mmCIF file of C-alpha atoms in Angstrom:
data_model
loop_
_atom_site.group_PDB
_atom_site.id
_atom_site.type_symbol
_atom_site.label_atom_id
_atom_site.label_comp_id
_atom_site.label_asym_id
_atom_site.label_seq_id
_atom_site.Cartn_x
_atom_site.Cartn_y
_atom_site.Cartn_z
ATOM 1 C CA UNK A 213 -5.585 -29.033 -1.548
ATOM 2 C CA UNK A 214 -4.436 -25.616 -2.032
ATOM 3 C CA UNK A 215 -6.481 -22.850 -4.012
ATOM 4 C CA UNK A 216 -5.369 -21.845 -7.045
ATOM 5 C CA UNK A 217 -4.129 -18.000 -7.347
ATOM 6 C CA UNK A 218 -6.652 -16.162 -9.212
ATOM 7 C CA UNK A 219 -5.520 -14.925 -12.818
ATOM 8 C CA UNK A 220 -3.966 -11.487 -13.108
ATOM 9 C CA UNK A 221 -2.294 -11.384 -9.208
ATOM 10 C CA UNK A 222 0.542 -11.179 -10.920
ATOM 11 C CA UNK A 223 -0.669 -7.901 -11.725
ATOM 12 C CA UNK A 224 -1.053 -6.501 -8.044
ATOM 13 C CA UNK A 225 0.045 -3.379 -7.163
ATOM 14 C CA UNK A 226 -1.455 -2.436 -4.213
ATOM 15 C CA UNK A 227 -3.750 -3.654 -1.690
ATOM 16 C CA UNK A 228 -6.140 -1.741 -0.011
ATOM 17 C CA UNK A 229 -8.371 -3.181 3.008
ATOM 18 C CA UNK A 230 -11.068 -0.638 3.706
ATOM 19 C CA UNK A 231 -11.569 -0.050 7.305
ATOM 20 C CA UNK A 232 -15.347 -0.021 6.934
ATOM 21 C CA UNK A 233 -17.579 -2.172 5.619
ATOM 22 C CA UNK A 234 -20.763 -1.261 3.196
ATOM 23 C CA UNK A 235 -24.167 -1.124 4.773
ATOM 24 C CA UNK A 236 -25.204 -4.489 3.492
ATOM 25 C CA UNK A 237 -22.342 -5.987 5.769
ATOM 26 C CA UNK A 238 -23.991 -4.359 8.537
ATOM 27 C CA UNK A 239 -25.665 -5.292 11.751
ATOM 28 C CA UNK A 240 -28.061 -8.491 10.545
ATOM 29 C CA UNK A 241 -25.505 -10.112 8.514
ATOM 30 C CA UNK A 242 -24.596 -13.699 8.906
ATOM 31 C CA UNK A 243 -22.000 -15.546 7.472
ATOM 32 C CA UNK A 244 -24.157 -17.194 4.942
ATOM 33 C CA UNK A 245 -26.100 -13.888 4.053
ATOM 34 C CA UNK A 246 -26.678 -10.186 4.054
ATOM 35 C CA UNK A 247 -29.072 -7.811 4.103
ATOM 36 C CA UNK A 248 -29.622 -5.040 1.382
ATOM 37 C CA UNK A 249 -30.632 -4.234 -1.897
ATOM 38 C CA UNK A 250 -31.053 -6.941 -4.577
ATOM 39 C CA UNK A 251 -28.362 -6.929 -7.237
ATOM 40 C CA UNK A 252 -31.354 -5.620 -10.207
ATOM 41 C CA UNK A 253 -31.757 -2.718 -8.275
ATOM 42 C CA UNK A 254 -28.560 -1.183 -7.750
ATOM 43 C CA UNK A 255 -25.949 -2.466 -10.483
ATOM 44 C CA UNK A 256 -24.459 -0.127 -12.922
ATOM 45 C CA UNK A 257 -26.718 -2.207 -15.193
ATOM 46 C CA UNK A 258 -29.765 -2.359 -13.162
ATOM 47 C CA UNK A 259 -32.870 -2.337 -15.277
ATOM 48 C CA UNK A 260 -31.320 -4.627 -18.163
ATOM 49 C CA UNK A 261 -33.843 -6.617 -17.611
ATOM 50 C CA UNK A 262 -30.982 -9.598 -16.371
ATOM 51 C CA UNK A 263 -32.778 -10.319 -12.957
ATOM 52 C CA UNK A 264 -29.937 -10.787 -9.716
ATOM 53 C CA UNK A 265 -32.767 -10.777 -6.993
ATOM 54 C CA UNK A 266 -31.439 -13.383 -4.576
ATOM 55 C CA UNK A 267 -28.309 -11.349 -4.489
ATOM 56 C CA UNK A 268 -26.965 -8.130 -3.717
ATOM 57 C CA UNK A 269 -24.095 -6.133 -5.519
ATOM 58 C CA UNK A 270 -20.959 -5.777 -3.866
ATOM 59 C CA UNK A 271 -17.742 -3.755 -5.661
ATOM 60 C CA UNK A 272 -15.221 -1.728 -4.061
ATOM 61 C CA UNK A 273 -16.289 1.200 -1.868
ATOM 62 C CA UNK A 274 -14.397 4.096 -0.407
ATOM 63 C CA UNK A 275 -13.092 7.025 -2.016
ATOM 64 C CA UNK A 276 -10.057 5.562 -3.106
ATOM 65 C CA UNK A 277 -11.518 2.691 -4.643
ATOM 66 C CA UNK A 278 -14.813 3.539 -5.869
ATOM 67 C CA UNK A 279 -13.455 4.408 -9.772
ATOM 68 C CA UNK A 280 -11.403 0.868 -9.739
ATOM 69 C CA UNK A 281 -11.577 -1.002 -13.269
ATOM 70 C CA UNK A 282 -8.963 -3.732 -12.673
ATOM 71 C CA UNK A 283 -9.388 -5.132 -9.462
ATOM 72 C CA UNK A 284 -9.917 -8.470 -8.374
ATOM 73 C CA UNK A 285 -11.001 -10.823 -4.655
ATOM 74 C CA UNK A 286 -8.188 -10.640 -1.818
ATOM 75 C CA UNK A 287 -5.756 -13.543 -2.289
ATOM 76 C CA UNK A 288 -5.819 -14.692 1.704
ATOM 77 C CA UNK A 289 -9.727 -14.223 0.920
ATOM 78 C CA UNK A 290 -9.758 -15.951 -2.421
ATOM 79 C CA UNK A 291 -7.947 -19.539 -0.940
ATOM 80 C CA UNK A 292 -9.899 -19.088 2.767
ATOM 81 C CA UNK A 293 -13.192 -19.551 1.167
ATOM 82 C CA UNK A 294 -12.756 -20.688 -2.776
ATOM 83 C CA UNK A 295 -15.519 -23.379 -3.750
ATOM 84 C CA UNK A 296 -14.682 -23.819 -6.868
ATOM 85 C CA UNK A 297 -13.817 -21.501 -10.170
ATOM 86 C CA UNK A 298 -13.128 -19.971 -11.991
ATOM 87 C CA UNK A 299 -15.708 -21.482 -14.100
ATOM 88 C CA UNK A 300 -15.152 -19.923 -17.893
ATOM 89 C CA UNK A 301 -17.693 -18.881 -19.513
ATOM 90 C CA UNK A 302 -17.437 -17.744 -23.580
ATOM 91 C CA UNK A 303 -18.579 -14.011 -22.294
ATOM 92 C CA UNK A 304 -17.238 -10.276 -23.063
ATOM 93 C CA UNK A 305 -17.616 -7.600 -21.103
ATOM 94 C CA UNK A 306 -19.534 -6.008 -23.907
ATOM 95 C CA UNK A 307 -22.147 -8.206 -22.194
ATOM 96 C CA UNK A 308 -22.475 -7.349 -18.829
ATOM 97 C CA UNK A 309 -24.526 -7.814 -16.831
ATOM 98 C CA UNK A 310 -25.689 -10.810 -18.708
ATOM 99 C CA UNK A 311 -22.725 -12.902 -17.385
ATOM 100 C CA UNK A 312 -23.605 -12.038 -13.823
ATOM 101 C CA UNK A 313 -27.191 -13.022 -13.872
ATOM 102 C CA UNK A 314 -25.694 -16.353 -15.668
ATOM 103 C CA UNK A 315 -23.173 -16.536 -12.444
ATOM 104 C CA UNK A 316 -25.955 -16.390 -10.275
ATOM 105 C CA UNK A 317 -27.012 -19.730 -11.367
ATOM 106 C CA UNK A 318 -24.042 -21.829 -11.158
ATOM 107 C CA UNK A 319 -23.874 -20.320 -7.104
ATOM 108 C CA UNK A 320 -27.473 -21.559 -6.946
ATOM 109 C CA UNK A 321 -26.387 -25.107 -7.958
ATOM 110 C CA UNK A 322 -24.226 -25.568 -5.273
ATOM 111 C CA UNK A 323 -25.057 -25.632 -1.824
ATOM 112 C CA UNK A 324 -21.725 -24.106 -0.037
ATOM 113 C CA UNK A 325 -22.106 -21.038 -2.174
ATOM 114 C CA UNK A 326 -23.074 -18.217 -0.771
ATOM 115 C CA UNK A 327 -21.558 -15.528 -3.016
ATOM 116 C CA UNK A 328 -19.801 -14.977 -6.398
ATOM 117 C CA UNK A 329 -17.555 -12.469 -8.160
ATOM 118 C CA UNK A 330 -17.725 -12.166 -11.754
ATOM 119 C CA UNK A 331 -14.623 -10.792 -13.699
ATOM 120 C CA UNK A 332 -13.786 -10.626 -17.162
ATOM 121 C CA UNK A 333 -10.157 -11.892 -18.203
ATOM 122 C CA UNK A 334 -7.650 -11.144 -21.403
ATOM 123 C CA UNK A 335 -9.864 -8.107 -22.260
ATOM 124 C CA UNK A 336 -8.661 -6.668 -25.378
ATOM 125 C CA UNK A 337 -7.528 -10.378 -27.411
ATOM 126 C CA UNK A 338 -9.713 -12.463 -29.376
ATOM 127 C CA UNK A 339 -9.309 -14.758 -25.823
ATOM 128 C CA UNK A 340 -11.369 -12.477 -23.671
ATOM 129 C CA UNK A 341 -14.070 -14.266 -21.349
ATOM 130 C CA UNK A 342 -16.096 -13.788 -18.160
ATOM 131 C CA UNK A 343 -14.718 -16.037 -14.591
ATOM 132 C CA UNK A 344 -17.575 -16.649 -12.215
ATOM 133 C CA UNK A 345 -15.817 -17.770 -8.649
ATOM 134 C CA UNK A 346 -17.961 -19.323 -6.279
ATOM 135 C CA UNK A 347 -17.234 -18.625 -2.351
ATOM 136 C CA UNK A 348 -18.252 -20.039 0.573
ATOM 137 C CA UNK A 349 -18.419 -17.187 2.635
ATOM 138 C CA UNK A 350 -20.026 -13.430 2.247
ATOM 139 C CA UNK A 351 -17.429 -11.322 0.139
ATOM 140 C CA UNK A 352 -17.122 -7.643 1.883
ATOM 141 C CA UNK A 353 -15.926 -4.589 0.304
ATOM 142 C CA UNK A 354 -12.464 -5.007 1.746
ATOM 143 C CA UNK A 355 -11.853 -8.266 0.262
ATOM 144 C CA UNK A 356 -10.965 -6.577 -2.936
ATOM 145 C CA UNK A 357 -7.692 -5.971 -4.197
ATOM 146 C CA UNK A 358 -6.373 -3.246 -7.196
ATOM 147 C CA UNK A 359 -4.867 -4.800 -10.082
ATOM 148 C CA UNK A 360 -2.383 -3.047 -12.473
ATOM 149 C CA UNK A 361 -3.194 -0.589 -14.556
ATOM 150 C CA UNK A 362 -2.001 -3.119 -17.355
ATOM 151 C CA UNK A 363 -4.357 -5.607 -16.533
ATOM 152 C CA UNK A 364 -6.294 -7.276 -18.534
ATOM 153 C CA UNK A 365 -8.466 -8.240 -15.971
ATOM 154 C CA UNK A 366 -11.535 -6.264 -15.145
ATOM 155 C CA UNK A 367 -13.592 -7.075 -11.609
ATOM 156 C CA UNK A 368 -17.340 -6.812 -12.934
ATOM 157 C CA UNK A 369 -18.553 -6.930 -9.206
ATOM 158 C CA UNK A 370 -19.014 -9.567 -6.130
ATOM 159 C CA UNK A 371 -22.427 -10.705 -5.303
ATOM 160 C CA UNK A 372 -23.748 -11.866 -2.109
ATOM 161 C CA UNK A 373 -26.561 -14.109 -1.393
ATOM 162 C CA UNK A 374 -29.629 -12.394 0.417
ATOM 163 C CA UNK A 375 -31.130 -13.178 3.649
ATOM 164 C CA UNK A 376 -34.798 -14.256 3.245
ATOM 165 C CA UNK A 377 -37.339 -12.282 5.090
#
């Protein structure tokens, strides 16, 4: 069965594959986790009081990236590793980084999962809502892709799963 394309590719414009990768990809990562900071810590949100502990934050990273509102996961990426998603949930972005710490939770369920990007689609109707995508394998910085300027898609962040000390 072939993966669905992820809403608003028909917005690309440009795809960027960073050359490195951040330092929780780093030496000590496995394909089913990373090592790094937990999500609560180092969010643009952290300190909401939304706990992400089991995960850490991942969003686009070099200098041409690092400002990137409308971006989205990598299509080869996206169908390589999809789970299963997007799974809607009645969300704004007005309420991040609630729908992230929700996200978290529907990875936990499933056993495959070992990361999740949150995004929130239609921003700007009376249809906007959040996506949580579950993937099988560890999303890395350069598995992101730049939407349009005329999205109406806004990437809210990957999350991988945490090694356990």
């Amino acid at each position: 069965m072939a993966a669905a394309t992820p809403p608003g590719y028909q917005d690309v414009v440009q795809i960027e594959k960073k050359k490195a990768a951040a330092d929780a990809h780093s030496s000590g990562s496995s394909s089913s986790c990373v090592h790094g900071a937990p999500a609560s810590s180092v969010t643009p949100d952290a300190g909401t009081g939304w706990p992400i502990d089991s995960y850490t934050y991942i969003r686009p990273t070099n200098n041409n990236t690092a400002n990137w509102t409308f971006y989205g996961v990598e299509q080869t990426f996206y169908s390589q590793h999809l789970i299963s998603g997007p799974h809607y949930m009645g969300l704004t972005h007005a309420t991040d980084p609630y729908g992230a710490f929700k996200c978290q939770y529907t990875c936990n369920a499933d056993a495959k999962c070992v990361s999740y990007f949150v995004s929130y689609e239609k921003v700007g109707t009376n249809e906007e809502h959040m996506n949580c995508i579950l993937f099988d394998a560890i999303i890395g910085p350069e598995n992101f892709v730049k939407l349009g300027d005329n999205s109406t898609t806004i990437g809210a962040g990957g999350y991988d799963r945490l090694c356990v000390a």
